[in-house]
Coordinates of C-alpha atoms in Angstrom, one line a residue:
X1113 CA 89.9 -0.9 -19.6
X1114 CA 92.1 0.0 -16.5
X1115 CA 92.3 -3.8 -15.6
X1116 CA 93.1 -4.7 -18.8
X1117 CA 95.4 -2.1 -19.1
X1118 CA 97.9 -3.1 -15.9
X1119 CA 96.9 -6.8 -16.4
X1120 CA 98.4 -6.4 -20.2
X1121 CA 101.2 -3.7 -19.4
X1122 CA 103.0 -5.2 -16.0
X1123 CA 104.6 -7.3 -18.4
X1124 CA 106.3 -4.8 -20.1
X1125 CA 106.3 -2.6 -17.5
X1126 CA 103.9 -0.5 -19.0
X1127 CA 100.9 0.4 -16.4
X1128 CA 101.4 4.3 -16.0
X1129 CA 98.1 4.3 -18.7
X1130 CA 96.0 2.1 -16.5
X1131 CA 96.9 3.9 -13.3
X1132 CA 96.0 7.2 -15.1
X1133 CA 92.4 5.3 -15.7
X1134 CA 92.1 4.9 -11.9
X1135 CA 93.0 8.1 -10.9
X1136 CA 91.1 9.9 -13.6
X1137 CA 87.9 7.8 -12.2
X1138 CA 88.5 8.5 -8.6
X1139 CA 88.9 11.7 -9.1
X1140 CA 85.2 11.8 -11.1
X1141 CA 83.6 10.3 -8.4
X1142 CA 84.8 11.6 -5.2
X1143 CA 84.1 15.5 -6.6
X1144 CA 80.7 14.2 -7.4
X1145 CA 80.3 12.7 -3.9
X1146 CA 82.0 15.4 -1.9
X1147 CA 79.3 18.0 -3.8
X1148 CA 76.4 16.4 -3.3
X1149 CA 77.1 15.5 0.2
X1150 CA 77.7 18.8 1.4
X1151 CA 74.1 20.1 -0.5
X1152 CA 72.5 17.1 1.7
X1153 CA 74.4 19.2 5.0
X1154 CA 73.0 22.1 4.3
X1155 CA 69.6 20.5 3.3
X1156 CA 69.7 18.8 6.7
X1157 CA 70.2 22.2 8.7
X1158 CA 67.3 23.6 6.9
X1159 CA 64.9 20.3 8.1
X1160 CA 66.7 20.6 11.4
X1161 CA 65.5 24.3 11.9
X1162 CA 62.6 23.4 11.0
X1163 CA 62.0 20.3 12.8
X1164 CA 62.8 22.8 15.8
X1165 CA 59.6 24.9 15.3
X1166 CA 57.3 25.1 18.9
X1167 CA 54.1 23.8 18.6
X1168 CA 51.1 24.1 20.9
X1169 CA 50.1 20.4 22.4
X1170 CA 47.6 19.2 25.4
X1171 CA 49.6 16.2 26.8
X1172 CA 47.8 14.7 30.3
X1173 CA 45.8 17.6 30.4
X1174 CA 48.6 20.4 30.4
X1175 CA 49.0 23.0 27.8
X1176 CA 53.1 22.5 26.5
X1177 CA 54.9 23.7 23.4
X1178 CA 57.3 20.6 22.0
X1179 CA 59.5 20.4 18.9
X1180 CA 57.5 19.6 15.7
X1181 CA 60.3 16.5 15.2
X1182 CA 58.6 15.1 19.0
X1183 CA 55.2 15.0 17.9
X1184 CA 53.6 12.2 18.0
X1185 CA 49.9 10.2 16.7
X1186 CA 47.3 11.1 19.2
X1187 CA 48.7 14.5 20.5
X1188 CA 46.2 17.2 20.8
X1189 CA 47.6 20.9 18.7
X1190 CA 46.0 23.7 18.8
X1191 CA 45.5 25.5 15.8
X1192 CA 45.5 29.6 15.2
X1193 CA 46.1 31.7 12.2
X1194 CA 49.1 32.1 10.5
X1195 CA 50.7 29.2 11.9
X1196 CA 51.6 25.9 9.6
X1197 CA 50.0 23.1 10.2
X1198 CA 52.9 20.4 12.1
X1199 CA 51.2 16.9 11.2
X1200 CA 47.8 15.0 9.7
X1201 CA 45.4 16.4 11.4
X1202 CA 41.9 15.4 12.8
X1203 CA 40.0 18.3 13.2
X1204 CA 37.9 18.5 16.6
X1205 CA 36.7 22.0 17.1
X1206 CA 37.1 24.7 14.6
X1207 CA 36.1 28.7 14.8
X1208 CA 36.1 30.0 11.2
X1209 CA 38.9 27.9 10.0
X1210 CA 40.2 28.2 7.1
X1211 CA 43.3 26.5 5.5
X1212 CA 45.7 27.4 2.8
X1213 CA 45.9 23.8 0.4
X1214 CA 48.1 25.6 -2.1
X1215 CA 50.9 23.6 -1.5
X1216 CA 49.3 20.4 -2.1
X1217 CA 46.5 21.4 -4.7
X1218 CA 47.4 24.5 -6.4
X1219 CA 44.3 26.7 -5.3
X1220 CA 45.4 30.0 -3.7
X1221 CA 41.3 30.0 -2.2
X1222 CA 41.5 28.8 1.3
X1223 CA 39.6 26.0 2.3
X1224 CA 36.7 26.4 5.2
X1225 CA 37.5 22.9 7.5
X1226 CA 35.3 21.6 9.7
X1227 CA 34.9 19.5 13.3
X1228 CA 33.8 15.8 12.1
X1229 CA 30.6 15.7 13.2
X1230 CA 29.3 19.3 11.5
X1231 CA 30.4 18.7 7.6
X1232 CA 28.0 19.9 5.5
X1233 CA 27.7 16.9 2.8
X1234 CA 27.8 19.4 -0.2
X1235 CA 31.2 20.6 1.1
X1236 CA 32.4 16.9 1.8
X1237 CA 31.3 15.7 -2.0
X1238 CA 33.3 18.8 -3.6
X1239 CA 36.6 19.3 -1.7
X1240 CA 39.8 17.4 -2.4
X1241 CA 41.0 16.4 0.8
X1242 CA 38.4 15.6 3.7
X1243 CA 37.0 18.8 4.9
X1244 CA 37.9 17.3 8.4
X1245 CA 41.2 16.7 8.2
X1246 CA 44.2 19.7 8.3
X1247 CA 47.0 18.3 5.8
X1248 CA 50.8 18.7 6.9
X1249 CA 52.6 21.9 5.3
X1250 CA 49.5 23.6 4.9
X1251 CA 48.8 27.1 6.4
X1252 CA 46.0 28.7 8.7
X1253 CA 44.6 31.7 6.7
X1254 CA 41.8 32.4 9.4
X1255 CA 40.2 30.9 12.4
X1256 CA 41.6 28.4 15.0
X1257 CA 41.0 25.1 15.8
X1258 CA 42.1 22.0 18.2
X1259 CA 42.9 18.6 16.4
X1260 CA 44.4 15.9 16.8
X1261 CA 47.5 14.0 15.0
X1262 CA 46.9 11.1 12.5
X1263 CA 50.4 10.4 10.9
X1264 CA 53.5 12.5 11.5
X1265 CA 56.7 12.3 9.5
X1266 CA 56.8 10.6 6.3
X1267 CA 53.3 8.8 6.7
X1268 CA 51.4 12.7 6.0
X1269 CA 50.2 12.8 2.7
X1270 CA 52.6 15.7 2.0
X1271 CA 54.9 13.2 3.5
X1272 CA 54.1 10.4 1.0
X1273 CA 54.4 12.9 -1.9
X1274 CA 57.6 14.0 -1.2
X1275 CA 59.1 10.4 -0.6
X1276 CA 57.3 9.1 -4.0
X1277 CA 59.3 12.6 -5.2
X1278 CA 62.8 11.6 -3.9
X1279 CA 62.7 8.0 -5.1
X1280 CA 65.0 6.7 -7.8
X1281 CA 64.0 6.3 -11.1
X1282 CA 65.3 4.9 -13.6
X1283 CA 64.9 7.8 -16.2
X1284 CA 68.4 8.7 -17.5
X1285 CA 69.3 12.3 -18.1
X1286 CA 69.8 14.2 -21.4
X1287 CA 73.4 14.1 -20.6
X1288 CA 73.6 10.9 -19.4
X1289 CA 71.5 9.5 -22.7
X1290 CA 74.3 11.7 -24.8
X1291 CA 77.0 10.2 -22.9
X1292 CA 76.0 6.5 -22.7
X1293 CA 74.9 6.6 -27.1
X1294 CA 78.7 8.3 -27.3
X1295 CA 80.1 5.0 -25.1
X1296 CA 78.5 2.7 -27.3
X1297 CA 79.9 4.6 -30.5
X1298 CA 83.0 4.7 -29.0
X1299 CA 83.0 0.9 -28.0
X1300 CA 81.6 -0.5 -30.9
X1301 CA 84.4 1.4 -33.4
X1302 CA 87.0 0.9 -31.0
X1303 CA 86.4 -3.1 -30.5
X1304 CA 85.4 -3.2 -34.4
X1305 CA 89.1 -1.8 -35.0
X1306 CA 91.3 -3.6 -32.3
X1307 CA 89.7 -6.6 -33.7
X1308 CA 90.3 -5.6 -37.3
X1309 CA 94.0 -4.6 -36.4
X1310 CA 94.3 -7.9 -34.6
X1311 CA 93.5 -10.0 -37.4
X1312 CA 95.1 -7.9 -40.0
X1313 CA 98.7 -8.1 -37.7
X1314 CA 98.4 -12.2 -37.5
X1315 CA 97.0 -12.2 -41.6
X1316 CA 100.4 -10.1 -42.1
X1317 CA 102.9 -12.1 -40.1
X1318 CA 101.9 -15.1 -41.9
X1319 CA 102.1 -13.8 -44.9
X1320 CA 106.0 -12.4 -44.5
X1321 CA 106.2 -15.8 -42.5
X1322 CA 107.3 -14.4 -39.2
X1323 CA 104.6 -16.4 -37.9
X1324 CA 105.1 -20.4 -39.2
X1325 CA 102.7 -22.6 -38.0
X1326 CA 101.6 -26.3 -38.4
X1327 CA 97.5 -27.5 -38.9
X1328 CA 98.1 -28.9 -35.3
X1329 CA 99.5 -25.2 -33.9
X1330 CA 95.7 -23.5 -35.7
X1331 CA 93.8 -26.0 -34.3
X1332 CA 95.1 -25.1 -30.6
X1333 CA 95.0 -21.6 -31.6
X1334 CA 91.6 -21.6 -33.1
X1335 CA 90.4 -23.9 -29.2
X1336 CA 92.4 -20.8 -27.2
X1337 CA 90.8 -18.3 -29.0
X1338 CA 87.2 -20.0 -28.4
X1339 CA 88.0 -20.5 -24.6
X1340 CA 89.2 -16.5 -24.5
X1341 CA 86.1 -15.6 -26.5
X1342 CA 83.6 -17.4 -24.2
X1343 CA 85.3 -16.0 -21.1
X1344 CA 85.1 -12.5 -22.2
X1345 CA 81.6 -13.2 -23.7
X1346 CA 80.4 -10.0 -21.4
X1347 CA 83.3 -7.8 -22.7
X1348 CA 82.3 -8.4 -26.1
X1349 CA 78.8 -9.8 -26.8
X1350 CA 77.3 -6.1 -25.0
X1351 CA 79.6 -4.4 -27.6
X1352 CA 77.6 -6.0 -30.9
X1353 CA 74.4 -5.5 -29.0
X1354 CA 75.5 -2.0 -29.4
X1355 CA 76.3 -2.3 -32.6
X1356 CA 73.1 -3.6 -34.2
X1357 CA 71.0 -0.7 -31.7
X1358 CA 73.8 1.9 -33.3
X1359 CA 72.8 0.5 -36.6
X1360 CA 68.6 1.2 -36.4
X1361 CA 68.4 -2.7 -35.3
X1362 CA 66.4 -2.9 -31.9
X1363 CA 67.2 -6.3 -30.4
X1364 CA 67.3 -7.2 -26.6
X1365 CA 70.2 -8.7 -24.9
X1366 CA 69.6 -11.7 -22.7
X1367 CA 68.6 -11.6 -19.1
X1368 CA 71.9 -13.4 -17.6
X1369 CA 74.3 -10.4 -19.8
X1370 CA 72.3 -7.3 -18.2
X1371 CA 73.1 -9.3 -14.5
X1372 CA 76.6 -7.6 -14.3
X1373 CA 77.5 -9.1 -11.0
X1374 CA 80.3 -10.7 -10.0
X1375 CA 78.7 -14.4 -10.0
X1376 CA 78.1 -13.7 -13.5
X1377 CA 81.3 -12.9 -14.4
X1378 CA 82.9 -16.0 -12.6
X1379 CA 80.6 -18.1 -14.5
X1380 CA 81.6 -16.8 -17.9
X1381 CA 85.5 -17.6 -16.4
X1382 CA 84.5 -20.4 -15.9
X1383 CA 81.9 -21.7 -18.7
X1384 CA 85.1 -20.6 -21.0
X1385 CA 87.4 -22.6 -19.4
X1386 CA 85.5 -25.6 -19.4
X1387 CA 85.1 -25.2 -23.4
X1388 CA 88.5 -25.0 -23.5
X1389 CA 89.6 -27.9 -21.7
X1390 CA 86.7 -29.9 -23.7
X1391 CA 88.0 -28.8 -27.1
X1392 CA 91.4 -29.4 -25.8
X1393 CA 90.3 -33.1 -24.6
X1394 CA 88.6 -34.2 -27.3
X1395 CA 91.5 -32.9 -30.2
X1396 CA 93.6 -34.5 -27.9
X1397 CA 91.9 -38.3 -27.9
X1398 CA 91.1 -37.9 -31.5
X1399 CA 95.2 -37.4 -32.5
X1400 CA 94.7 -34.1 -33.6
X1401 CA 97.1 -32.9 -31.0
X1402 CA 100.4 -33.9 -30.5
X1403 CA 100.8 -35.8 -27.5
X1404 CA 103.7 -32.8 -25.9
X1405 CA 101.3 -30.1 -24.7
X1406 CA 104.8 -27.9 -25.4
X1407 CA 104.0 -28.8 -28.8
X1408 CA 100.5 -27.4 -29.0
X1409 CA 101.8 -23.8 -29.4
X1410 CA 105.2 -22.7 -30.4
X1411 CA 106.9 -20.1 -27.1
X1412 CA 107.8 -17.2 -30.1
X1413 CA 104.3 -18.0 -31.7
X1414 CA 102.6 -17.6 -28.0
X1415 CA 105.2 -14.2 -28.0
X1416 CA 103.7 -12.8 -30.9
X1417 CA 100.3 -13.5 -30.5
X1418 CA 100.6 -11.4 -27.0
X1419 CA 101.7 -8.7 -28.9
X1420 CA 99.2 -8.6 -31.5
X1421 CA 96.5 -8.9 -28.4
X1422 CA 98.7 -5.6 -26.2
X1423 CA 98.5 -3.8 -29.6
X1424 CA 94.7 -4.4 -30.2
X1425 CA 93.9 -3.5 -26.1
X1426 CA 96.0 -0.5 -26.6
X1427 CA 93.6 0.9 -29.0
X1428 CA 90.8 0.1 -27.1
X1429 CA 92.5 1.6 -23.6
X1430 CA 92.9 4.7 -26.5
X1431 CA 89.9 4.9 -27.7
X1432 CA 88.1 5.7 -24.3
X1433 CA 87.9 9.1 -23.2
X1434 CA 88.7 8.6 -18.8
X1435 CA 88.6 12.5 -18.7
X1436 CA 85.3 13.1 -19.9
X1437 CA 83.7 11.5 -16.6
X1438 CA 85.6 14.1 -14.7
X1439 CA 85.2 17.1 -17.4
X1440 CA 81.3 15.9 -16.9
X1441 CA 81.8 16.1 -13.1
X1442 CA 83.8 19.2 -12.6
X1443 CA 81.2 21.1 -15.3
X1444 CA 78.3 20.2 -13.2
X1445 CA 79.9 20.7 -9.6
X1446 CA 80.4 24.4 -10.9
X1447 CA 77.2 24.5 -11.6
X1448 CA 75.9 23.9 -8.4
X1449 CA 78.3 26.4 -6.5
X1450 CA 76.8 29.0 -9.1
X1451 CA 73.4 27.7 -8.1
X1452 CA 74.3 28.2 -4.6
X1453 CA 76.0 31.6 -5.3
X1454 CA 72.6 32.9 -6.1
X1455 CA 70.7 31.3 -3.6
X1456 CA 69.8 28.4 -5.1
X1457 CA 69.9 25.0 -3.1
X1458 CA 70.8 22.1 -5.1
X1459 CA 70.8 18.3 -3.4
X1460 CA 71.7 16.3 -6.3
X1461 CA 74.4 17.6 -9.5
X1462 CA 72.5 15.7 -12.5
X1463 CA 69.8 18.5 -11.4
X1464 CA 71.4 21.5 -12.9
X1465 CA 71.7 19.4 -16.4
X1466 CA 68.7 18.4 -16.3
X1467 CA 66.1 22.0 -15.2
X1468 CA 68.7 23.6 -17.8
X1469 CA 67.6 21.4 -20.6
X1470 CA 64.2 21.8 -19.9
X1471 CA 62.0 23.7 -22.5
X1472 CA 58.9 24.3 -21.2
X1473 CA 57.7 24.9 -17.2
X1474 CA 54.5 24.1 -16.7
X1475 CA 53.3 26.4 -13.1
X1476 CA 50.7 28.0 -11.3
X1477 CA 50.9 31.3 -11.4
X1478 CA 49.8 32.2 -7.6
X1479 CA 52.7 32.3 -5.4
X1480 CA 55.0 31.4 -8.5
X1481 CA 54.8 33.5 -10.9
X1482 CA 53.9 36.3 -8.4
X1483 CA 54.5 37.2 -4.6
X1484 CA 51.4 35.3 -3.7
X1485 CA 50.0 38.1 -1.6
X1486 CA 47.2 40.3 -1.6
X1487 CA 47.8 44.3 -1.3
X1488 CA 45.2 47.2 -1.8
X1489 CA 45.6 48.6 -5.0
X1490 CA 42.8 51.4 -5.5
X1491 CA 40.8 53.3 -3.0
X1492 CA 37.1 54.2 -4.1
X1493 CA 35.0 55.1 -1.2
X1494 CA 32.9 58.5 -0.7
X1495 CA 34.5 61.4 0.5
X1496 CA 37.7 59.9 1.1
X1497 CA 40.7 60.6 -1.4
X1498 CA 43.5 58.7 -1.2
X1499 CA 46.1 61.9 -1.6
X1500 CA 44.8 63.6 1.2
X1501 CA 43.9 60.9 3.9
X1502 CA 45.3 61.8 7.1
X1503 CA 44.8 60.5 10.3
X1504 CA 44.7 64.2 11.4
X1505 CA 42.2 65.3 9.5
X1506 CA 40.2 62.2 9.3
X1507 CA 36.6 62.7 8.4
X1508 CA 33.7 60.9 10.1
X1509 CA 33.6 58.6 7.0
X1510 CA 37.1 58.2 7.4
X1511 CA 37.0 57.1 10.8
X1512 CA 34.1 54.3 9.9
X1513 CA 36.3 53.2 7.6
X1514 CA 39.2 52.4 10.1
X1515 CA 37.1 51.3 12.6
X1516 CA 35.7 48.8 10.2
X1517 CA 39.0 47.3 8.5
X1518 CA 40.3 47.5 12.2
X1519 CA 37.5 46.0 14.8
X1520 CA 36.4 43.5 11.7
X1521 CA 39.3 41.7 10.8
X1522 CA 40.9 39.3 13.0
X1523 CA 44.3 39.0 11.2
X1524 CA 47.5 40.6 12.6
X1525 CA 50.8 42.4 11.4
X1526 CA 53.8 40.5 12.0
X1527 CA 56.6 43.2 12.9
X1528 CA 60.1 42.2 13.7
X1529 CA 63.6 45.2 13.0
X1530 CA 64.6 44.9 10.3
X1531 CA 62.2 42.4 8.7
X1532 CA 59.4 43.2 6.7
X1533 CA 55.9 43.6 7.8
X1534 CA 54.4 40.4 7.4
X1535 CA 50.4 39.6 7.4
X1536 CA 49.2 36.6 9.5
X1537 CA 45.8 35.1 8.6
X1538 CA 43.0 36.0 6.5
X1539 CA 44.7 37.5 3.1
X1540 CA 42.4 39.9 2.4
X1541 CA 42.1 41.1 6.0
X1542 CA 45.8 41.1 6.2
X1543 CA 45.6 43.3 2.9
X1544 CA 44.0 46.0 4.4
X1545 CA 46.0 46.1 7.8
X1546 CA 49.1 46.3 5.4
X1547 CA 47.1 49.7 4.0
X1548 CA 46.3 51.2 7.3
X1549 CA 50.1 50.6 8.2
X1550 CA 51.3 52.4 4.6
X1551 CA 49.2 55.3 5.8
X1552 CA 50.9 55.5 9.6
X1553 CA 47.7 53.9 11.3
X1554 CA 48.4 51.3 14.2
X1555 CA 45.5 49.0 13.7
X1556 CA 45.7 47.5 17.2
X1557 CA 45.2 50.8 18.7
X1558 CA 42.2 51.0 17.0
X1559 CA 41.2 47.4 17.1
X1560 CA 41.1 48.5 21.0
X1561 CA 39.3 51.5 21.6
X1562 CA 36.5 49.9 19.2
X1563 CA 33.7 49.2 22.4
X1564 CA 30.9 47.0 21.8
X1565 CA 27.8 48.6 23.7
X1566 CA 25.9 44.8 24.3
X1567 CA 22.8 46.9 26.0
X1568 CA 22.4 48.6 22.7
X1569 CA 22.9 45.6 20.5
X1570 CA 20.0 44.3 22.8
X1571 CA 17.2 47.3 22.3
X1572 CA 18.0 47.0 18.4
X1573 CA 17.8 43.3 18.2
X1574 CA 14.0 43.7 18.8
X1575 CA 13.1 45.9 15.9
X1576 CA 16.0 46.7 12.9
X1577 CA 19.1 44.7 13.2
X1578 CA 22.0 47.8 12.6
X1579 CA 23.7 47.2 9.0

């Protein structure tokens, strides 16, 4: 429409509308650029920070921390709880390890892994991913373990997922569905009508004879219009497509009109011309024609023709809406600084349209729908009520009870100022640390004055294992 528009309107002077078309699109698409490319910036300083994350590696037989982004196949990790897991792993050694899938499966349960050589076959027919193998973006609820690196990078499986994630499809948005069935009403009533109009103007300036012409003049005319026609066969043709889908008519264009490339449309150019010239050729040789090409069309009638066609492109220049790419834009931009307001990272803008026309979220609850932790909720043990427990005035049951949650658990507390206390490892374990804390109790204190008498373990081995 914009090229039409100047093409149409230099000769008047008139190209202020086509100029506004321009604008009105630059504008659309440079706010919908500049927004998404400054989510991708802050996307990218999120991966960088954590592509920056230490990991434990054996390179020629040294033990070195390296950047999780200079990993490579074949390096030797060491695994320990709490930590997430850098790469594909191949398990070598594990001590109680157990690994936290729920960010590839679903299942909150943590899932025992194993060295290769020492999978149980009932474990290797059941689980979902190789009981051998530690999975990229996973966590370590328990145990540790030394592996070695598979794939890194986009060749993980978590890698692979989210690369089959962020390609393109070709799925069109509610919006965008709304907005293309709107461009097609809007193109099929305004061509319908410039056309109308067009016909109706030439119908009307014959009939008050302001346009005289000869048999010879509507022969030429009838060979130019043809020519024009077959030129702009992929302005128009896609417009009555339109119209018979608008219409409850499903028919499929041809291959060659969805190839909008520039080839195409030089072949059209062209394809047009050379009907013209034929037609032109053969009316010529057969005497149809006069034998002056000035003759062919009358200057006033080639004057008034030209208006007819400004007056019919006007309507169509009219009839589409340039703002409402840019009213689209701007709406959706706002959206995703109101997103980001509330600490919500959008990358791409047709997002917000499309998570707000949703209608049903399908989740699992764990870690979703809740804080995906586990906390102590009720105390029932003998002799020990909650309201008066005291480290003060702890009872010898009481005291069994610490010992036990303190010298049997091998998770820890992570406690940074001004951060909250975090549990790292087994969740359960981590549970009841996060208890002892809430009741003033410094489990590493008692984790370390719990002594294990081996001489006495060795007498009762002999007869009655303790319980």
């Amino acid at each position: 429409a914009a090229v039409i528009a100047i093409g149409v309107g230099i000769t008047h002077g008139e190209y202020l509308e086509g100029i506004g078309i321009v604008i009105a699109i630059l504008l659309a698409t440079v706010l919908a650029f500049l927004n998404e490319y400054r989510a991708n910036q802050e996307f990218d300083i999120l991966n960088k920070v954590s592509d920056d994350v230490p990991v434990k590696v054996i390179r020629d037989g040294q033990y070195i921390t390296v950047a999780r982004k200079d990993l490579v196949v074949g390096d030797i990790v060491l695994i320990e709880a709490g930590e997430e897991v850098p790469a594909d792993v191949q398990v070598l050694e594990a001590v109680s390890l157990q690994i936290d899938e729920s960010r590839l499966t679903g299942e909150s349960v943590p899932v025992t892994k194993y060295s290769k050589d020492n999978v149980p076959e009932s474990v290797a027919a059941e689980a979902t991913y190789p009981p051998d193998k530690l999975l990229r973006g996973t966590m370590v609820s328990d145990g540790h373990g030394v592996g070695e690196l598979t794939a890194v990078g986009d060749s993980t499986e978590i890698g692979k997922t989210a690369r089959a994630a962020a390609e393109e499809t070709e799925e069109e948005t509610p919006l965008n569905i709304q907005l293309e069935r709107l461009s097609k009403i809007i193109g099929v009533v305004g061509f319908s009508i410039a056309v109308l109009i067009y016909v109706a103007l030439v119908i009307r300036s014959v009939i008050k004879q302001e346009l005289v012409l000869s048999t010879e003049n509507w022969i030429f005319t009838g060979v130019l219009v043809s020519g024009v026609s077959v030129a702009l066969v992929r302005v128009w043709l896609p417009v009555v497509y339109d119209g018979f889908e608008l219409a409850g008519r499903e028919t499929s264009p041809p291959e060659w009109l969805e190839n909008d490339s520039f080839v195409g449309w030089v072949k059209s150019f062209l394809l047009g011309g050379v009907v013209f010239g034929l037609a032109v050729l053969g009316f010529y040789f057969a005497g149809i024609l006069p034998l002056e090409p000035s003759k062919w069309l009358p200057a006033a009638a080639v004057e008034e023709l030209l208006k007819y066609f400004m007056i019919s492109v006007t309507i169509i220049v009219v009839a589409v809406p340039e703002g409402l790419a840019m009213s689209v834009t701007l709406s959706l931009a706002y959206s995703m600084r109101k997103m980001m307001a509330e600490n919500n990272l959008v990358r791409r803008m047709h997002a917000c349209e499309t998570i707000g026309a949703a209608t049903v979220i399908c989740s699992d609850k764990t870690g979703t729908l809740t804080l995906n932790e586990m906390r102590v909720f009720d105390l029932d043990f003998t002799a020990i009520k909650d309201k008066t427990f005291t480290k003060s005035s702890a009872m010898e049951s009481e005291k069994l009870l610490i010992e036990a949650i303190a010298g049997n658990t091998t998770a820890h507390l992570s406690k940074k100022a001004g951060e909250v206390v975090k549990p790292l490892g087994n969740p359960t374990e981590g549970a009841l640390l996060l208890w002892l804390d809430e009741k003033g109790l410094n489990y590493m204190a008692e984790r370390e004055s719990f002594v294990i008498d081996h001489n006495s373990l060795s007498q009762q081995k002999g007869s009655t294992w303790p319980r």
